[in-house]
Coordinates of N, CA and C in Angstrom, one line a residue:
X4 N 60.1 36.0 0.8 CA 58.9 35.8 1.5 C 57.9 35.0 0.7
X5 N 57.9 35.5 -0.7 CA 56.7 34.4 -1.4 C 57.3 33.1 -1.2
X6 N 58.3 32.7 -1.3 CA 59.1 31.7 -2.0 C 59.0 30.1 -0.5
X7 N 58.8 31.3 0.7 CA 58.5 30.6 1.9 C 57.0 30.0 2.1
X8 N 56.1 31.1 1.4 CA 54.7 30.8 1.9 C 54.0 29.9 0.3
X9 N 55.0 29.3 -0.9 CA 54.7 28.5 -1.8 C 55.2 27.3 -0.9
X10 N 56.7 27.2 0.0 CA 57.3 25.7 0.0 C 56.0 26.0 1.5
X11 N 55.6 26.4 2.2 CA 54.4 26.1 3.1 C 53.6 25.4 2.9
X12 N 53.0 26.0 1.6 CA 51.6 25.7 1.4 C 51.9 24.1 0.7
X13 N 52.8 24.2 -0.2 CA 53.1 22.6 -1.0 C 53.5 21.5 0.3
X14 N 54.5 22.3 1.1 CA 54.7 20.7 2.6 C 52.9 20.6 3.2
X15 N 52.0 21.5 3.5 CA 51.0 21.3 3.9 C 50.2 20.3 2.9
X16 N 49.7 20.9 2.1 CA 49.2 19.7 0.9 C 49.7 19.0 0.4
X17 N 51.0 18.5 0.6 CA 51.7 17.0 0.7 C 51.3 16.7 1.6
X18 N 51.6 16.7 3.3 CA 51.2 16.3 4.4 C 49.5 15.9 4.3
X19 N 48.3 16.4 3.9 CA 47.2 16.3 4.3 C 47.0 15.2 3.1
X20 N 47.6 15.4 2.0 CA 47.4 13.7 1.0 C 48.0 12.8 1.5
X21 N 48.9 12.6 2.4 CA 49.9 11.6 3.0 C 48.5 11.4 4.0
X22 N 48.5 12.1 4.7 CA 47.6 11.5 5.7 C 45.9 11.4 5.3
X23 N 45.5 11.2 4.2 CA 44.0 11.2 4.2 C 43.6 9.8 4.1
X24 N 44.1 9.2 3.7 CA 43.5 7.6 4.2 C 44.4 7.3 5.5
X25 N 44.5 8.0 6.2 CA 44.8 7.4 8.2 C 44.0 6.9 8.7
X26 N 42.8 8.3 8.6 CA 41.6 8.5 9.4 C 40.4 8.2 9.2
X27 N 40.7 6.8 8.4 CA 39.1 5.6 8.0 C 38.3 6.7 7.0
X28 N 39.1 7.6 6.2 CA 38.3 7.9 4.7 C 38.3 7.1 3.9
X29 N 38.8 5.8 3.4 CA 39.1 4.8 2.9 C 37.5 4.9 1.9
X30 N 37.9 4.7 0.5 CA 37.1 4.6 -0.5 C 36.4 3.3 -0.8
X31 N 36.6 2.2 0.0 CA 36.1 1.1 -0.8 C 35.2 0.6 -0.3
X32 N 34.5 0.0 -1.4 CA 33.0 -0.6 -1.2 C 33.1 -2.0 -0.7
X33 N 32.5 -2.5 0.1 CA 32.5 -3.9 0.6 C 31.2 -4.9 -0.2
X34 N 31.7 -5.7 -0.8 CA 31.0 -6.9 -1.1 C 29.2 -7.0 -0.3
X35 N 28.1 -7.5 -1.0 CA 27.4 -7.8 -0.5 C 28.0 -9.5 0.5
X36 N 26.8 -9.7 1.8 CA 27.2 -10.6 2.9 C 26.4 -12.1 2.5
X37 N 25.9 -12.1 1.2 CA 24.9 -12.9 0.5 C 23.6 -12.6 1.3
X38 N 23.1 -12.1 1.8 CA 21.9 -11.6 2.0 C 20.9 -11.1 1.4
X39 N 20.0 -11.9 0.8 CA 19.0 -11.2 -0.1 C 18.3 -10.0 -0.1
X40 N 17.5 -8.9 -0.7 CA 17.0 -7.8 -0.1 C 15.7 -8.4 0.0
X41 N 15.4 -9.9 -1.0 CA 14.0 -10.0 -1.1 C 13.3 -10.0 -0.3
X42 N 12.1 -9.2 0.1 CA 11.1 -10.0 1.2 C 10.1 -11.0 1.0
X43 N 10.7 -11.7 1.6 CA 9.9 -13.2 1.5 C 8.1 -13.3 1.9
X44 N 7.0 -13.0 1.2 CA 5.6 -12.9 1.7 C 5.3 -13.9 2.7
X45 N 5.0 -13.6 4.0 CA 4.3 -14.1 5.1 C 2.7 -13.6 5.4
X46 N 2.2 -14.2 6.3 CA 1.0 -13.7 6.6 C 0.2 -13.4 5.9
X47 N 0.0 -13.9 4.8 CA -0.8 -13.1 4.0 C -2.4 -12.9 4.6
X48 N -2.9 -11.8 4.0 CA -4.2 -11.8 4.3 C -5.3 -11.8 3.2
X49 N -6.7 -12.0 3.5 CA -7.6 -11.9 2.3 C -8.7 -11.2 2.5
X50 N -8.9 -10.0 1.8 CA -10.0 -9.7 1.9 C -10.7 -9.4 1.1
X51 N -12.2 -9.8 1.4 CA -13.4 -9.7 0.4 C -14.2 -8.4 0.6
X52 N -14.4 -8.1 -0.5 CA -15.6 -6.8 -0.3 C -17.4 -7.6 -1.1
X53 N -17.7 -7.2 -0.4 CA -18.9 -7.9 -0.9 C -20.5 -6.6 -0.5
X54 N -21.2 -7.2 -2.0 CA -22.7 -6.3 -2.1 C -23.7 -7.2 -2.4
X55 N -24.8 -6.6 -1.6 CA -25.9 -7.9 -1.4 C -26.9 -7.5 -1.6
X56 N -28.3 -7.9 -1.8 CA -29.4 -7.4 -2.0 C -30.1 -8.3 -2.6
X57 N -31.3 -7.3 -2.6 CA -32.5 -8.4 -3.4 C -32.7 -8.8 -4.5
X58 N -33.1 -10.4 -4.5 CA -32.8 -11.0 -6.2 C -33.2 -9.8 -7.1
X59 N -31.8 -9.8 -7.8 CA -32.8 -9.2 -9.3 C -32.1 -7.6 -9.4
X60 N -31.2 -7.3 -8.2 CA -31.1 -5.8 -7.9 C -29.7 -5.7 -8.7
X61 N -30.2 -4.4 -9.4 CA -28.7 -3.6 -10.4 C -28.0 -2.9 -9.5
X62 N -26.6 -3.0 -9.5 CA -26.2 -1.7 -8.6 C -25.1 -0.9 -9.7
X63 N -24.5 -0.1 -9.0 CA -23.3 0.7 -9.2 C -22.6 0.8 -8.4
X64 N -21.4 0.2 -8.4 CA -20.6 -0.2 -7.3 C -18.9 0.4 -7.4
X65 N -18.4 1.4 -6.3 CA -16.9 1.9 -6.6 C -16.3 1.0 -5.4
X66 N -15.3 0.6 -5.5 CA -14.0 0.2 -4.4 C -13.0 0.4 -4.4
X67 N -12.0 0.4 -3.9 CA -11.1 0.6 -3.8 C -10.0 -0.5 -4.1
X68 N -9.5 -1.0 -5.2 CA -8.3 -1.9 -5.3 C -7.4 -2.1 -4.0
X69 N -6.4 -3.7 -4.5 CA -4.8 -4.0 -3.5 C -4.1 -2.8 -3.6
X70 N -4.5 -1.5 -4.5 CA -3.3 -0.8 -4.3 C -3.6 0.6 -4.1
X71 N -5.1 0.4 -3.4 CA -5.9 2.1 -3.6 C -6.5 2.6 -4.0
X72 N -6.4 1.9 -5.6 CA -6.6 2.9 -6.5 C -8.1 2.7 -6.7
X73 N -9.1 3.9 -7.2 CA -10.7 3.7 -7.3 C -11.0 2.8 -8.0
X74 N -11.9 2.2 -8.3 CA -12.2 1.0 -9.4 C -14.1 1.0 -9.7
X75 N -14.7 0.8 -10.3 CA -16.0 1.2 -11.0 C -16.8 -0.2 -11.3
X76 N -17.8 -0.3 -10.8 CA -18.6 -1.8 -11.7 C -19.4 -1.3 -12.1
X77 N -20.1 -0.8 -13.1 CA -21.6 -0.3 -13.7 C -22.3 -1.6 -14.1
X78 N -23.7 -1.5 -14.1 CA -24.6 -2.2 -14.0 C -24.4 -3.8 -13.3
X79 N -24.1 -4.2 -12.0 CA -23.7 -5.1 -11.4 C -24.9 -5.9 -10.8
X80 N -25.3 -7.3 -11.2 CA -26.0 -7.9 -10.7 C -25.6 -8.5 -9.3
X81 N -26.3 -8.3 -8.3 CA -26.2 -8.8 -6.9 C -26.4 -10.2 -6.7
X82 N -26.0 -11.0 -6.0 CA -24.8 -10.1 -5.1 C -23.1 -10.5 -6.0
X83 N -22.9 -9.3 -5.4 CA -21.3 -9.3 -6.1 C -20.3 -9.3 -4.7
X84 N -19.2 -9.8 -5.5 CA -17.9 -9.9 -4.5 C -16.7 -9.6 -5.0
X85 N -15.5 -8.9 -4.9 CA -14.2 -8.9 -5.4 C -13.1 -9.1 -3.9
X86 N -12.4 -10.0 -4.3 CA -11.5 -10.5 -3.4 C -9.8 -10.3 -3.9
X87 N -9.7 -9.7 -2.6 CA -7.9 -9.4 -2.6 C -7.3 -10.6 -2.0
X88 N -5.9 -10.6 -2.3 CA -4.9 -11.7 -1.5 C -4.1 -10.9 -1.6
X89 N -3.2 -10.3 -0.1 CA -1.8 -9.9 -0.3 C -1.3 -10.1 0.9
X90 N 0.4 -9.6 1.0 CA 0.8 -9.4 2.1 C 1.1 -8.3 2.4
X91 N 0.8 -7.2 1.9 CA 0.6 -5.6 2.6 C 0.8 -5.5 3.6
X92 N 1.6 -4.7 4.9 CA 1.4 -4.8 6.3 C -0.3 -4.3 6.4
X93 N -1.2 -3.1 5.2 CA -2.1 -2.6 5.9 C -3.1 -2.5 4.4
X94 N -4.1 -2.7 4.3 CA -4.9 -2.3 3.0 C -6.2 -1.6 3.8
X95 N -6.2 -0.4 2.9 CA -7.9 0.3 2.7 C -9.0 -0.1 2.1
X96 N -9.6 -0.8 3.0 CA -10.8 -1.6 2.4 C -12.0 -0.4 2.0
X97 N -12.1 -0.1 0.8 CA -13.8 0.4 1.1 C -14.8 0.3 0.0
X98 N -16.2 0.3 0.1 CA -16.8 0.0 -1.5 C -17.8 0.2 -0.8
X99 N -18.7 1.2 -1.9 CA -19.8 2.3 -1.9 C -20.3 1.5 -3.5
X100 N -21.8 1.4 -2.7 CA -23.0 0.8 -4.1 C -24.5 1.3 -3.9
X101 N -24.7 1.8 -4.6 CA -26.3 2.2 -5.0 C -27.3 1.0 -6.1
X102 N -28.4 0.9 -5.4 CA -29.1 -0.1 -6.5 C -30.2 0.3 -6.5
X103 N -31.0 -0.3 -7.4 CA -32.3 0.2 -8.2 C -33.4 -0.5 -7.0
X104 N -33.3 -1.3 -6.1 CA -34.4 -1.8 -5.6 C -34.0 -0.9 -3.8
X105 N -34.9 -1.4 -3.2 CA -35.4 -0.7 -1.8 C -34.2 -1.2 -0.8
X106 N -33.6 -1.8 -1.7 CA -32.6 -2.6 0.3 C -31.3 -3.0 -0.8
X107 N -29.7 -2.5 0.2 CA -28.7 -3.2 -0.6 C -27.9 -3.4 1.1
X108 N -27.0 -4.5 0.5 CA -25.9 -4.1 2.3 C -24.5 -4.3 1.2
X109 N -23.4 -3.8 2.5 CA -22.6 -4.5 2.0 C -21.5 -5.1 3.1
X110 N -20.6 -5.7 3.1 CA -20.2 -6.5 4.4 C -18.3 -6.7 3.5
X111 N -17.7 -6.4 4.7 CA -16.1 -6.4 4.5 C -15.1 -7.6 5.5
X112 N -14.8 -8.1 5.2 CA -14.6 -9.5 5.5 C -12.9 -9.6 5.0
X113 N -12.0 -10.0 6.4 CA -10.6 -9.6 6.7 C -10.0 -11.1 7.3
X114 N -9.6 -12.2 6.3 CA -9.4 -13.1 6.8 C -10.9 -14.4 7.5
X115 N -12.0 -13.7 7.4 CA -12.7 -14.7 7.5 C -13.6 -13.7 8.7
X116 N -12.9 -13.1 8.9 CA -13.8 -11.9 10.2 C -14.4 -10.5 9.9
X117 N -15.7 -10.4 10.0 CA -16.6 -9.7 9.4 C -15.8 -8.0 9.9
X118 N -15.5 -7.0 9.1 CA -14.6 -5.9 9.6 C -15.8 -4.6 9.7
X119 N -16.7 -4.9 9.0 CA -17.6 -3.6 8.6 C -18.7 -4.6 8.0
X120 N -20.3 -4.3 8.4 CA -21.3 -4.3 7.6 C -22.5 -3.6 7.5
X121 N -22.9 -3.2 6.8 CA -24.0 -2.2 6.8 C -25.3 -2.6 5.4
X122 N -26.5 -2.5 6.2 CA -27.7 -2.7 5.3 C -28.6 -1.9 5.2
X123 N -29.2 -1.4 3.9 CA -30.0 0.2 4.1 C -31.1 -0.4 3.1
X124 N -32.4 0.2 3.8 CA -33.8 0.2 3.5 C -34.4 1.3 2.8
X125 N -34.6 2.0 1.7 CA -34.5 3.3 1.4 C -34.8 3.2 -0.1
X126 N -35.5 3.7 -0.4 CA -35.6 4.1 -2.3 C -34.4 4.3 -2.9
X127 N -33.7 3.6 -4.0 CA -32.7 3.4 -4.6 C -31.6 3.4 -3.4
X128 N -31.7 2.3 -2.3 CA -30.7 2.3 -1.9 C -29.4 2.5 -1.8
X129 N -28.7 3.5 -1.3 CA -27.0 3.6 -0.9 C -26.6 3.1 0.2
X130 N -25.2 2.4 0.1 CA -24.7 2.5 1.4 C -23.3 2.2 1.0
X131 N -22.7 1.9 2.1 CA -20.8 2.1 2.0 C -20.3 0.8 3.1
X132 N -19.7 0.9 2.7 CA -18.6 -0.5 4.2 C -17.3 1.0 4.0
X133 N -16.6 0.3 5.0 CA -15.0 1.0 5.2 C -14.3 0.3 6.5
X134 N -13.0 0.0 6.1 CA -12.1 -0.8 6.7 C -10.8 -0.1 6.6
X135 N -10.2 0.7 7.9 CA -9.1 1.3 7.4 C -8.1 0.5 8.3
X136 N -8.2 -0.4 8.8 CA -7.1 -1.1 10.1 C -6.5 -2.6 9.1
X137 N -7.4 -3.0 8.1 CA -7.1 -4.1 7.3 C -5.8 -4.9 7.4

């Protein structure tokens, strides 16, 4: 009886190695088709962050970099601007500035079209732009 259920089990796992590449398990890798993965930059866009005010005005100014990340200008004579170029499908435009005089604005600008502007009249003026569709 053992001697039946060893030659079983050995014709069974012969049989299932005989047949395992039938059934498209086939191990092999196929050649790339020359097709580059690179993506080729189109459409790029540009955008400017920009702070404005009255001759002579100090600010402190945060924005947000092409890649998010927070960024800092201490003691910034107005008016100031920092400009992105990318092809990102989408960038977070934003930049928050306080200055020493009565009025600051600031204005977000996406290819040439004004996205956000804001101008504040106030003792040590603050204000903010924000562009999240960029």
């Amino acid at each position: 009886m053992l001697l039946v259920a060893v030659v079983v089990v050995a014709v069974a796992g012969f049989s299932i190695y005989r047949l395992h590449g039938v059934f498209g398990s086939h191990n092999q890798a196929s050649a790339g088709s020359g097709i580059s993965n690179e993506i080729v930059a189109f459409n790029p866009k540009e955008v400017v962050l920009e702070v404005f005010g009255a001759p002579g005005t100090v600010a402190t100014i945060n924005y947000l970099d092409v890649n998010a990340q927070p960024q800092k200008a201490l003691n910034m004579t107005l008016p100031w601007s920092y400009s992105i170029r990318t092809t990102q499908p989408a960038v977070f435009a934003n930049v928050v500035a306080q200055g020493d005089s009565d009025s600051i604005g600031c204005r977000i600008t996406v290819n040439g079209v004004v996205k956000d502007e804001r101008t504040v009249t106030k003792v040590n003026a603050y204000t903010f732009c924000l562009d999240k569709s960029s």
